[in-house]
XYZ file of C-alpha atoms in Angstrom:
100
model
C 0.000 0.000 0.000
C 1.823 3.051 -1.262
C -0.911 5.677 -0.929
C -3.830 6.889 1.110
C -6.525 9.344 0.118
C -9.065 11.314 2.103
C -12.042 12.466 0.059
C -14.844 14.796 1.033
C -17.616 14.785 -1.576
C -19.885 17.837 -1.607
C -22.807 17.280 -3.974
C -25.229 20.045 -4.804
C -28.532 19.056 -3.173
C -31.918 20.630 -2.473
C -31.820 19.695 1.238
C -29.851 17.769 3.853
C -31.710 14.507 3.264
C -30.824 14.595 -0.426
C -27.221 15.481 0.382
C -26.936 12.524 2.747
C -28.549 10.170 0.224
C -26.042 11.101 -2.486
C -23.051 10.930 -0.141
C -24.252 7.524 1.097
C -24.197 6.262 -2.493
C -20.627 7.486 -2.904
C -19.616 5.788 0.364
C -21.312 2.550 -0.744
C -19.249 2.679 -3.941
C -16.020 3.233 -1.982
C -16.835 0.283 0.298
C -17.614 -1.886 -2.754
C -14.012 -1.512 -3.955
C -12.879 -3.830 -1.159
C -10.117 -1.452 -0.102
C -9.602 -0.546 3.525
C -11.529 2.630 4.270
C -12.609 4.693 7.252
C -15.743 6.831 7.134
C -15.576 9.948 9.272
C -18.038 12.802 9.761
C -16.380 15.001 7.106
C -14.410 12.687 4.837
C -13.635 9.091 3.985
C -10.070 7.768 4.038
C -9.071 4.967 1.657
C -5.801 3.000 1.431
C -4.309 1.231 -1.562
C -2.336 1.594 -4.751
C -1.959 5.189 -5.950
C -3.346 4.651 -9.454
C -6.323 2.651 -8.172
C -7.105 5.367 -5.614
C -6.990 8.087 -8.282
C -9.493 6.078 -10.353
C -11.759 5.790 -7.293
C -11.546 9.548 -6.643
C -12.584 10.185 -10.249
C -15.455 7.698 -10.055
C -16.789 9.275 -6.842
C -17.696 12.373 -8.860
C -19.504 10.240 -11.443
C -21.392 8.322 -8.734
C -22.638 11.574 -7.155
C -23.907 12.870 -10.508
C -25.516 9.505 -11.369
C -27.239 9.679 -7.969
C -28.890 12.926 -9.005
C -26.538 15.718 -7.965
C -26.469 18.406 -10.692
C -22.880 19.195 -9.694
C -20.332 18.018 -7.177
C -17.248 19.458 -5.535
C -14.665 17.437 -3.649
C -11.731 18.048 -1.385
C -8.953 15.495 -1.734
C -5.892 14.819 0.419
C -3.277 12.390 -0.859
C -0.306 10.737 0.789
C 1.911 8.913 -1.697
C 5.132 7.033 -1.111
C 6.152 5.378 -4.401
C 8.948 3.334 -2.873
C 7.376 2.350 0.414
C 4.419 2.043 2.702
C 2.323 4.916 4.039
C 0.986 5.022 7.589
C -2.164 2.940 7.878
C -5.546 4.169 9.028
C -5.308 1.816 12.005
C -1.943 3.207 13.077
C -3.285 6.754 12.841
C -6.622 6.422 14.662
C -7.006 3.145 16.581
C -5.536 4.533 19.815
C -8.216 7.246 19.768
C -11.065 4.737 19.581
C -10.060 2.260 22.268
C -12.306 1.859 25.287
C -10.692 2.869 28.589
């Protein structure tokens, strides 16, 4: 795993329910890829091969439009290490989600 991406999809929507419905379809697509992902309140993180992740980022826009959004904006963060491994989602957040 040489890359990780965080994507926040912001579809145009008539109300919050419609916004959530479209974003849920994008998240369902991301989960269907089989890659390790973490859904947060503002963005979804995904780990994998750089080229595969870039294809997923592109498809997220298409999924939002197919779901009915007339337009979509997205914020993307990318960590890429061509010759090595990037920090995993688990290493970054697990300690913050453990029960005391």
